[in-house]
Coordinates of C-alpha atoms in Angstrom, one line a residue:
M1 CA -0.7 -30.5 2.2
A2 CA -3.9 -28.1 1.8
T3 CA -5.9 -26.8 -0.6
R4 CA -6.0 -23.8 -2.2
D5 CA -8.7 -21.1 -2.3
S6 CA -8.8 -19.2 -5.3
W7 CA -11.2 -16.0 -6.5
I8 CA -14.8 -16.9 -8.0
S9 CA -14.1 -14.3 -10.0
N10 CA -12.4 -11.3 -11.7
I11 CA -14.1 -8.7 -10.6
G12 CA -13.3 -10.1 -6.7
F13 CA -10.2 -10.0 -7.8
V14 CA -9.8 -7.0 -8.8
L15 CA -12.5 -5.3 -5.6
A16 CA -10.2 -6.7 -3.1
A17 CA -6.7 -6.2 -4.8
V18 CA -8.2 -2.1 -5.2
G19 CA -9.7 -2.3 -1.2
G20 CA -6.2 -4.2 -0.5
A21 CA -4.3 -0.9 -1.5
A22 CA -7.1 1.5 -1.4
G23 CA -7.2 1.3 2.7
L24 CA -5.4 3.9 5.2
G25 CA -2.3 5.2 2.7
N26 CA -4.9 6.9 0.9
I27 CA -8.1 8.4 3.7
W28 CA -5.4 8.8 6.3
R29 CA -1.9 9.0 4.9
F30 CA -2.5 10.4 1.6
P31 CA -4.5 14.0 2.6
W32 CA -2.3 15.0 5.1
L33 CA 1.1 14.8 3.3
T34 CA -0.1 16.5 0.1
A35 CA -1.3 18.9 2.5
G36 CA 1.3 19.2 4.3
N37 CA 3.8 19.0 0.7
G38 CA 2.4 22.2 -1.1
G39 CA -1.7 21.0 -2.3
S40 CA -1.5 20.3 -6.0
A41 CA 1.9 20.3 -5.9
F42 CA 2.5 16.7 -4.4
L43 CA -0.8 16.2 -6.3
I44 CA 0.6 16.3 -9.6
V45 CA 4.1 14.5 -8.9
Y46 CA 2.6 11.4 -7.3
L47 CA 0.1 10.8 -9.7
L48 CA 3.4 11.6 -12.8
V49 CA 5.1 8.8 -9.5
V50 CA 2.2 6.8 -10.0
V51 CA 1.6 5.9 -13.5
G52 CA 5.9 5.9 -14.4
I53 CA 6.7 4.0 -11.3
G54 CA 3.2 2.0 -9.5
V55 CA 1.6 0.7 -12.8
P56 CA 4.4 -1.4 -14.4
G57 CA 6.0 -2.1 -10.6
L58 CA 1.8 -3.9 -9.5
L59 CA 2.7 -5.4 -12.9
A60 CA 5.2 -6.6 -12.7
E61 CA 4.1 -8.1 -8.9
F62 CA 1.5 -9.6 -10.3
V63 CA 3.6 -11.6 -13.2
L64 CA 5.7 -12.6 -10.0
G65 CA 2.5 -14.3 -8.3
R66 CA 0.2 -15.7 -11.2
R67 CA 3.8 -17.3 -12.4
G68 CA 4.6 -19.3 -9.0
R69 CA 0.7 -19.5 -8.4
Q70 CA 1.7 -19.8 -4.7
T71 CA 3.3 -17.0 -1.8
P72 CA 6.3 -15.3 -1.7
T73 CA 8.8 -17.7 0.0
A74 CA 7.9 -20.6 -2.5
A75 CA 6.6 -18.5 -5.8
L76 CA 10.3 -17.3 -5.2
R77 CA 12.6 -19.9 -4.6
S78 CA 10.6 -21.6 -7.7
L79 CA 11.0 -19.0 -10.2
T80 CA 14.9 -17.2 -9.1
G81 CA 15.7 -21.2 -8.3
S82 CA 17.8 -20.3 -6.2
R83 CA 17.4 -21.2 -2.2
W84 CA 17.8 -16.9 -2.0
G85 CA 14.6 -16.6 -3.6
S86 CA 12.7 -18.2 -0.3
W87 CA 14.6 -15.4 1.4
L88 CA 13.3 -13.0 -0.3
G89 CA 10.0 -14.6 0.4
A90 CA 10.4 -14.8 4.2
F91 CA 11.8 -11.1 3.9
N92 CA 8.6 -10.5 2.7
V93 CA 6.0 -12.3 5.0
L94 CA 7.9 -10.0 7.5
T95 CA 7.1 -6.5 6.0
T96 CA 4.0 -7.1 5.9
L97 CA 4.0 -8.5 9.9
V98 CA 5.9 -6.1 10.3
I99 CA 3.0 -3.6 9.0
L100 CA 0.1 -4.5 10.0
S101 CA 1.3 -4.2 13.2
F102 CA 2.1 -1.0 13.0
Y103 CA -1.3 -0.4 11.0
S104 CA -3.9 -2.8 13.2
V105 CA -3.1 0.0 16.3
V106 CA -4.0 2.8 13.7
G107 CA -6.9 0.2 12.6
G108 CA -7.5 0.1 16.8
W109 CA -7.5 4.4 16.5
I110 CA -10.6 4.4 13.9
L111 CA -12.6 2.5 15.0
R112 CA -12.6 3.9 18.0
Y113 CA -13.5 7.2 17.1
T114 CA -15.7 5.5 15.2
L115 CA -17.7 4.2 17.9
V116 CA -17.7 7.3 19.7
S117 CA -18.8 9.8 17.5
P118 CA -22.2 9.7 17.4
V119 CA -22.0 10.9 20.6
G120 CA -18.9 13.7 19.6
A121 CA -16.6 12.5 22.5
Y122 CA -13.8 14.1 21.6
F123 CA -15.7 17.7 20.5
G124 CA -14.2 19.6 23.1
Q125 CA -10.7 19.0 23.2
P126 CA -9.9 16.9 19.6
Q127 CA -6.4 17.6 21.1
Q128 CA -6.4 15.9 23.9
Y129 CA -8.5 13.5 23.5
F130 CA -6.1 11.7 20.3
G131 CA -2.9 11.6 22.9
S132 CA -4.9 10.3 25.7
I133 CA -6.8 7.4 23.5
S134 CA -3.7 6.4 20.7
F135 CA -0.8 4.8 23.4
G136 CA -1.8 3.1 26.1
L137 CA -3.7 0.2 27.5
G138 CA -7.2 1.3 25.6
A139 CA -5.1 1.3 22.2
V140 CA -3.7 -2.0 23.1
G141 CA -7.7 -3.3 23.7
F142 CA -8.8 -1.6 20.3
H143 CA -5.8 -2.3 18.2
L144 CA -6.9 -6.7 19.6
L145 CA -10.3 -5.3 18.1
F146 CA -9.7 -4.6 15.2
L147 CA -7.2 -6.9 14.5
G148 CA -10.1 -9.4 15.6
I149 CA -12.3 -8.8 12.6
V150 CA -9.5 -8.5 10.1
A151 CA -8.9 -12.4 12.0
G152 CA -12.0 -13.6 11.2
I153 CA -12.4 -12.4 7.1
V154 CA -9.3 -14.2 6.4
F155 CA -10.0 -17.1 9.1
F156 CA -13.0 -18.0 6.4
G157 CA -10.2 -18.2 3.1
V158 CA -9.9 -16.1 0.1
S159 CA -14.0 -16.3 -1.4
R160 CA -15.9 -16.7 1.5
G161 CA -14.1 -14.2 3.8
I162 CA -12.3 -11.7 1.6
E163 CA -13.9 -11.7 -1.7
R164 CA -17.3 -11.3 -0.7
V165 CA -15.9 -8.8 2.1
S166 CA -14.7 -6.6 -0.3
K167 CA -17.3 -6.6 -3.1
V168 CA -19.2 -5.2 -0.6
M169 CA -16.7 -2.7 1.4
L170 CA -15.8 -1.2 -1.7
P171 CA -18.4 -0.7 -3.0
G172 CA -19.3 1.3 0.4
V173 CA -16.4 3.6 0.3
V174 CA -16.6 4.8 -2.4
L175 CA -20.5 5.9 -1.8
I176 CA -19.8 7.5 0.9
L177 CA -16.6 9.5 -0.1
L178 CA -18.7 10.6 -2.8
G179 CA -21.3 11.4 -0.7
L180 CA -19.3 13.5 1.3
A181 CA -17.2 15.4 -1.2
G182 CA -20.5 16.3 -2.4
W183 CA -21.5 17.9 1.0
T184 CA -18.0 19.3 1.8
A185 CA -19.4 21.4 -1.8
T186 CA -21.6 22.6 -0.6
Q187 CA -19.8 24.2 3.0
P188 CA -18.8 28.5 2.8
G189 CA -15.1 28.9 2.6
T190 CA -13.9 25.6 0.5
A191 CA -13.0 28.1 -2.6
A192 CA -9.7 28.5 -0.8
G193 CA -9.1 24.3 -0.3
Y194 CA -10.3 23.7 -4.2
A195 CA -7.8 26.0 -5.6
F196 CA -4.8 24.7 -2.7
Y197 CA -5.6 21.7 -4.2
L198 CA -6.1 21.5 -7.2
S199 CA -4.4 24.7 -9.0
F200 CA -0.8 23.3 -10.3
D201 CA 1.8 25.8 -8.4
A202 CA 5.3 25.3 -10.9
D203 CA 6.4 27.8 -8.5
Y204 CA 5.9 25.8 -5.4
L205 CA 7.5 23.0 -7.0
A206 CA 9.8 24.0 -9.0
A207 CA 11.9 25.7 -5.0
N208 CA 10.9 22.6 -3.6
F209 CA 11.0 19.5 -5.9
L210 CA 13.5 17.5 -3.6
N211 CA 10.9 17.7 -0.5
V212 CA 7.8 16.4 -2.4
I213 CA 9.8 13.3 -4.6
G214 CA 10.4 12.1 -1.9
P215 CA 7.4 11.6 0.0
A216 CA 5.1 11.6 -2.8
A217 CA 6.9 7.9 -4.1
G218 CA 6.9 6.4 -0.6
Q219 CA 2.8 7.0 -0.7
A220 CA 2.3 5.9 -4.3
L221 CA 4.5 2.6 -3.1
F222 CA 2.3 2.1 0.3
T223 CA -1.0 2.5 -0.9
L224 CA -0.5 0.2 -4.1
S225 CA 0.6 -2.1 -1.7
L226 CA 3.9 -2.8 -3.1
G227 CA 6.7 -4.7 -2.5
A228 CA 5.8 -6.1 0.3
G229 CA 4.1 -9.6 -1.3
V230 CA 0.8 -8.8 -1.5
M231 CA 0.1 -8.4 -4.3
L232 CA 2.2 -10.9 -5.2
T233 CA 0.1 -13.6 -2.6
Y234 CA -3.8 -12.2 -4.4
A235 CA -2.2 -12.5 -8.3
S236 CA -0.8 -16.2 -7.1
Y237 CA -5.0 -17.4 -6.8
L238 CA -6.3 -16.0 -10.7
D239 CA -6.2 -18.2 -13.4
D240 CA -4.1 -18.1 -16.9
S241 CA -7.4 -16.3 -18.8
A242 CA -7.0 -13.3 -16.6
S243 CA -5.6 -10.4 -18.0
L244 CA -3.0 -8.7 -16.5
P245 CA -2.5 -5.6 -17.6
R246 CA -5.9 -4.9 -17.7
D247 CA -6.6 -5.4 -14.5
T248 CA -3.1 -3.6 -13.3
L249 CA -5.0 -0.4 -14.5
V250 CA -8.2 -0.9 -13.7
I251 CA -7.0 -1.8 -10.0
A252 CA -4.3 1.3 -10.2
V253 CA -7.0 3.7 -11.8
S254 CA -9.7 3.2 -8.7
N255 CA -6.8 3.2 -6.2
T256 CA -5.6 6.0 -7.1
F257 CA -9.0 8.1 -7.5
I258 CA -10.1 7.0 -4.2
G259 CA -7.3 8.7 -2.5
V260 CA -7.7 11.9 -4.7
L261 CA -11.9 11.3 -4.1
A262 CA -10.5 11.2 -0.5
G263 CA -8.1 14.9 -0.6
L264 CA -11.6 16.5 -1.5
V265 CA -12.7 15.5 1.2
V266 CA -10.7 15.8 3.8
I267 CA -8.4 19.5 1.8
P268 CA -11.4 21.5 1.5
L269 CA -13.0 20.3 4.7
L270 CA -10.2 22.2 6.3
F271 CA -10.1 25.1 4.3
S272 CA -13.8 25.9 5.4
Q273 CA -12.9 26.1 8.9
S274 CA -9.8 28.2 9.0
V275 CA -7.8 24.4 9.9
D276 CA -4.3 24.0 9.2
P277 CA -4.5 22.1 7.3
G278 CA -1.0 20.8 7.0
Q279 CA -1.5 20.5 10.9
G280 CA -0.8 17.4 13.1
G281 CA 0.9 15.5 10.7
P282 CA -0.3 12.0 10.9
G283 CA -3.0 13.4 13.8
A284 CA -4.4 15.2 11.6
L285 CA -6.9 13.4 11.0
F286 CA -8.2 13.2 14.0
V287 CA -7.4 16.0 15.6
A288 CA -7.3 18.8 12.4
L289 CA -10.6 16.8 11.2
A290 CA -12.1 16.9 15.1
T291 CA -11.7 20.1 15.1
A292 CA -13.7 20.8 12.1
F293 CA -15.8 18.4 12.9
A294 CA -17.3 20.0 15.9
T295 CA -17.7 23.8 15.3
L296 CA -20.0 21.9 11.6
P297 CA -23.9 21.4 11.0
G298 CA -24.6 17.5 12.2
G299 CA -21.0 17.3 12.7
S300 CA -21.9 14.1 14.6
L301 CA -23.9 12.6 11.9
V302 CA -21.0 13.1 8.9
A303 CA -18.6 12.7 11.3
T304 CA -19.8 9.1 12.4
A305 CA -20.0 8.0 8.4
F306 CA -16.5 9.5 7.7
F307 CA -14.5 7.5 10.5
A308 CA -16.8 4.6 9.2
T309 CA -15.4 5.0 5.3
V310 CA -11.8 5.3 6.8
L311 CA -12.5 2.3 9.0
M312 CA -14.3 -0.4 6.3
A313 CA -10.9 0.8 4.1
A314 CA -8.6 0.1 7.5
V315 CA -10.0 -3.8 6.7
T316 CA -10.3 -4.3 3.2
S317 CA -6.6 -3.1 3.5
G318 CA -6.3 -5.5 6.6
I319 CA -7.2 -8.9 4.9
S320 CA -4.9 -7.8 2.6
L321 CA -1.2 -7.8 5.0
L322 CA -3.0 -10.8 7.0
E323 CA -3.4 -13.7 3.9
T324 CA 0.4 -13.2 3.0
P325 CA 1.7 -14.8 5.9
V326 CA -1.5 -16.9 5.7
A327 CA -1.4 -18.6 2.9
T328 CA 2.4 -18.5 3.7
L329 CA 2.2 -21.2 6.6
V330 CA -0.6 -23.0 4.4
D331 CA 1.1 -23.3 0.8
S332 CA 4.4 -24.0 2.2
F333 CA 3.6 -26.1 5.4
G334 CA 0.4 -27.5 4.9
V335 CA -1.1 -25.3 8.5
P336 CA -4.9 -25.6 8.5
R337 CA -6.2 -22.1 7.2
R338 CA -7.8 -21.0 10.0
R339 CA -5.0 -22.8 12.6
A340 CA -2.4 -20.4 9.9
T341 CA -5.6 -17.6 11.3
V342 CA -5.1 -17.8 14.5
L343 CA -1.1 -18.4 14.6
V344 CA -0.6 -15.2 12.5
S345 CA -3.0 -12.9 14.6
A346 CA -1.2 -14.4 18.3
L347 CA 1.9 -13.1 16.9
L348 CA -0.2 -9.6 15.6
A349 CA -1.3 -9.2 19.1
V350 CA 1.6 -9.1 20.8
T351 CA 4.3 -6.9 18.1
G352 CA 0.9 -4.5 17.6
S353 CA 0.4 -4.3 21.9
G354 CA 3.6 -3.2 22.1
L355 CA 3.3 -0.4 19.2
A356 CA 0.1 0.5 21.4
L357 CA 2.2 1.1 24.2
T358 CA 5.4 3.2 23.1
S359 CA 4.2 5.6 20.7
P360 CA 9.1 6.3 20.1
V361 CA 8.5 2.8 18.4
F362 CA 6.1 2.6 16.6
Q363 CA 6.9 6.0 14.7
F364 CA 9.9 4.5 13.9
V365 CA 8.1 1.2 12.5
S366 CA 5.5 2.5 10.4
G367 CA 7.5 5.3 8.9
T368 CA 11.5 4.4 8.2
L369 CA 10.8 0.9 8.7
A370 CA 7.5 0.5 6.2
D371 CA 9.7 3.2 4.1
L372 CA 12.5 1.0 3.7
L373 CA 11.1 -2.9 3.8
L374 CA 9.2 -2.0 0.6
T375 CA 11.6 -0.2 -1.3
V376 CA 13.4 -3.3 -0.2
G377 CA 10.8 -5.7 -1.8
L378 CA 10.1 -3.6 -4.4
F379 CA 14.0 -3.3 -5.8
A380 CA 14.4 -6.8 -6.0
F381 CA 11.0 -8.3 -7.7
T382 CA 11.9 -5.1 -10.3
V383 CA 15.5 -7.0 -10.6
I384 CA 14.1 -11.1 -10.9
V385 CA 11.4 -9.3 -13.5
G386 CA 13.2 -7.4 -15.2
W387 CA 16.8 -9.0 -15.2
L388 CA 15.8 -13.2 -14.2
L389 CA 12.5 -14.1 -15.4
R390 CA 12.9 -11.8 -18.6
D391 CA 11.1 -14.1 -21.3
E392 CA 8.8 -15.8 -19.0
A393 CA 7.9 -12.4 -17.3
L394 CA 7.1 -11.7 -21.3
A395 CA 5.1 -15.0 -22.1
E396 CA 2.9 -14.0 -18.1
F397 CA 2.2 -10.0 -19.5
R398 CA 0.4 -11.8 -22.6
A399 CA -1.2 -14.6 -20.9
G400 CA -4.5 -13.9 -20.7
T401 CA -4.8 -10.5 -23.5
D402 CA -3.5 -9.7 -26.8
R403 CA -4.8 -5.2 -26.7
F404 CA -2.3 -5.2 -24.6
E405 CA 0.2 -6.8 -26.2
W406 CA 2.0 -3.2 -27.6
M407 CA 2.5 -2.6 -23.9
A408 CA 5.0 -5.6 -23.3
R409 CA 8.7 -5.3 -24.2
P410 CA 8.6 -0.9 -22.9
W411 CA 7.2 -2.5 -19.9
L412 CA 10.0 -5.6 -19.9
L413 CA 12.5 -2.5 -20.6
T414 CA 10.9 0.4 -17.9
V415 CA 11.3 -2.5 -15.5
G416 CA 14.5 -3.9 -16.0
W417 CA 15.8 -0.2 -15.7
V418 CA 14.2 2.9 -14.7
L419 CA 12.4 1.6 -11.5
P420 CA 15.7 -0.2 -10.2
V421 CA 17.5 3.1 -10.6
V422 CA 14.4 5.5 -9.5
V423 CA 13.3 2.8 -6.4
L424 CA 18.0 2.8 -5.3
F425 CA 17.4 6.3 -5.1
L426 CA 15.1 6.2 -3.1
L427 CA 16.6 3.6 -1.1
T428 CA 20.3 5.5 -1.2
N429 CA 18.0 8.5 0.1
T430 CA 16.4 7.4 3.2
L431 CA 20.2 4.9 4.3
A432 CA 21.5 8.0 4.2
S433 CA 18.7 9.7 6.3
L434 CA 19.2 6.8 8.8
A435 CA 23.0 7.1 8.6
G436 CA 23.2 11.5 9.5
M437 CA 24.7 11.5 6.7
S438 CA 23.8 14.6 3.4
L439 CA 23.4 14.2 0.2
G440 CA 22.4 16.3 -2.7
L441 CA 20.7 14.9 -5.7
A442 CA 23.7 14.3 -7.7
G443 CA 25.4 12.0 -5.9
R444 CA 22.0 10.0 -5.0
A445 CA 21.3 10.7 -8.4
I446 CA 24.6 8.6 -9.9
I447 CA 24.6 6.3 -6.7
A448 CA 21.7 4.9 -8.1
V449 CA 22.5 4.4 -11.5
V450 CA 26.3 3.2 -11.3
G451 CA 24.9 0.7 -8.4
T452 CA 21.6 -0.2 -11.1
V453 CA 24.7 -0.8 -13.2
A454 CA 27.3 -2.5 -11.2
L455 CA 24.3 -5.1 -10.5
A456 CA 23.4 -5.7 -13.6
V457 CA 26.8 -6.3 -14.8
A458 CA 26.7 -9.1 -11.5
I459 CA 24.1 -10.9 -12.9
G460 CA 25.0 -11.0 -16.1
R461 CA 28.3 -12.9 -16.0
E462 CA 26.5 -14.9 -12.9
R463 CA 23.6 -15.9 -16.4
L464 CA 26.5 -15.8 -19.2
G465 CA 28.6 -18.5 -16.9
K466 CA 26.3 -20.9 -16.2
A467 CA 25.3 -20.8 -19.7
L468 CA 28.7 -21.5 -21.1
G469 CA 28.8 -24.5 -17.6
S470 CA 26.0 -26.1 -19.5
H471 CA 27.4 -27.0 -22.7

């Protein structure tokens, strides 16, 4: 069995975890989702979801990781004592492969924009430029280049590769975003952007709540990397002295701060240039911002700094996604890390190239399929922690900390009952959309509550049967 790596320091773990979460989800996805869903209305719902669902869910994944001390397949089988735990772990590994397949394509776009920003290659016709480079052989080439950068970091392991790079890149992302946010504040016409982003609009939220809650919840899961086993893998390298509740809060707050900070750069800047903030959807980062950069003094310099920041964030997230399948080969099959990195990267080179050639498949995989896989994964994690482990989960929660003891049982109650209902609600919504069914708020809520209670009863009966059988 290959020797298992570990974090050099707790701060290295925190920075790597924040970097793994605070990637394209925060800087590419968050601003355009916010802009397209009411600005401040989306922001307030998103923040509430992060606190109410994201933090307890992230802590649950950390508990599973450190308790299992292995990657998802081996850890979940050991913790559940069942073969289905291995299947769930394999599902998590598949999820990371699916996400990284499209993630590296977007990473390739950003890499290309970073390289051409100094000469303003896309300033003249930003829409046409993005259309010409987003899919095709050129997109395949930059996808492979981005994947190569990520693989090169993972190649050197947790302490010498991931931790070292995260300690440099994440502070760099924050510092550049702070500088860009300060610069944006000096531009004319940004007041309307700040009002749209920060002034709470209760009327809009009341009229569009159902339209806002879905994207806000999906963004919270995506940006915290919940449900894929990524954070489970990172936590498996921790020792017992680390305070999981403290680290969870630090990571969630830091990640959310980076997303909000990115919004303070993107949204006011679009308003200052009279660009529709909801324009372009996923392409807004490349099309709408390019339009703004083209009209600004020193636009090429600002564009270069911005896309370099997004590139660093994308790389830190990419390495967290690649680490899960690589570490699975290392832990479960004894494959040397460097060989495992090459094997997984070769597979991703093929799958990502396929997505870089086909826009419709890319859109399905990066949207509906990714959200579905993450939601199923998170639901399974909450069931294991809240209903199967319970006492073991509480013991792991308390290890390394006394300060957060009062949170232990409320957290377990939240993970065992509140999160399954909410996540099943989101899952029902996604499946209904795929099936072309129309379910109202009441219908989705009833299915979520009844489904959660029925599953809890079934698991309770199984555990009782095993307990009686053992006697």
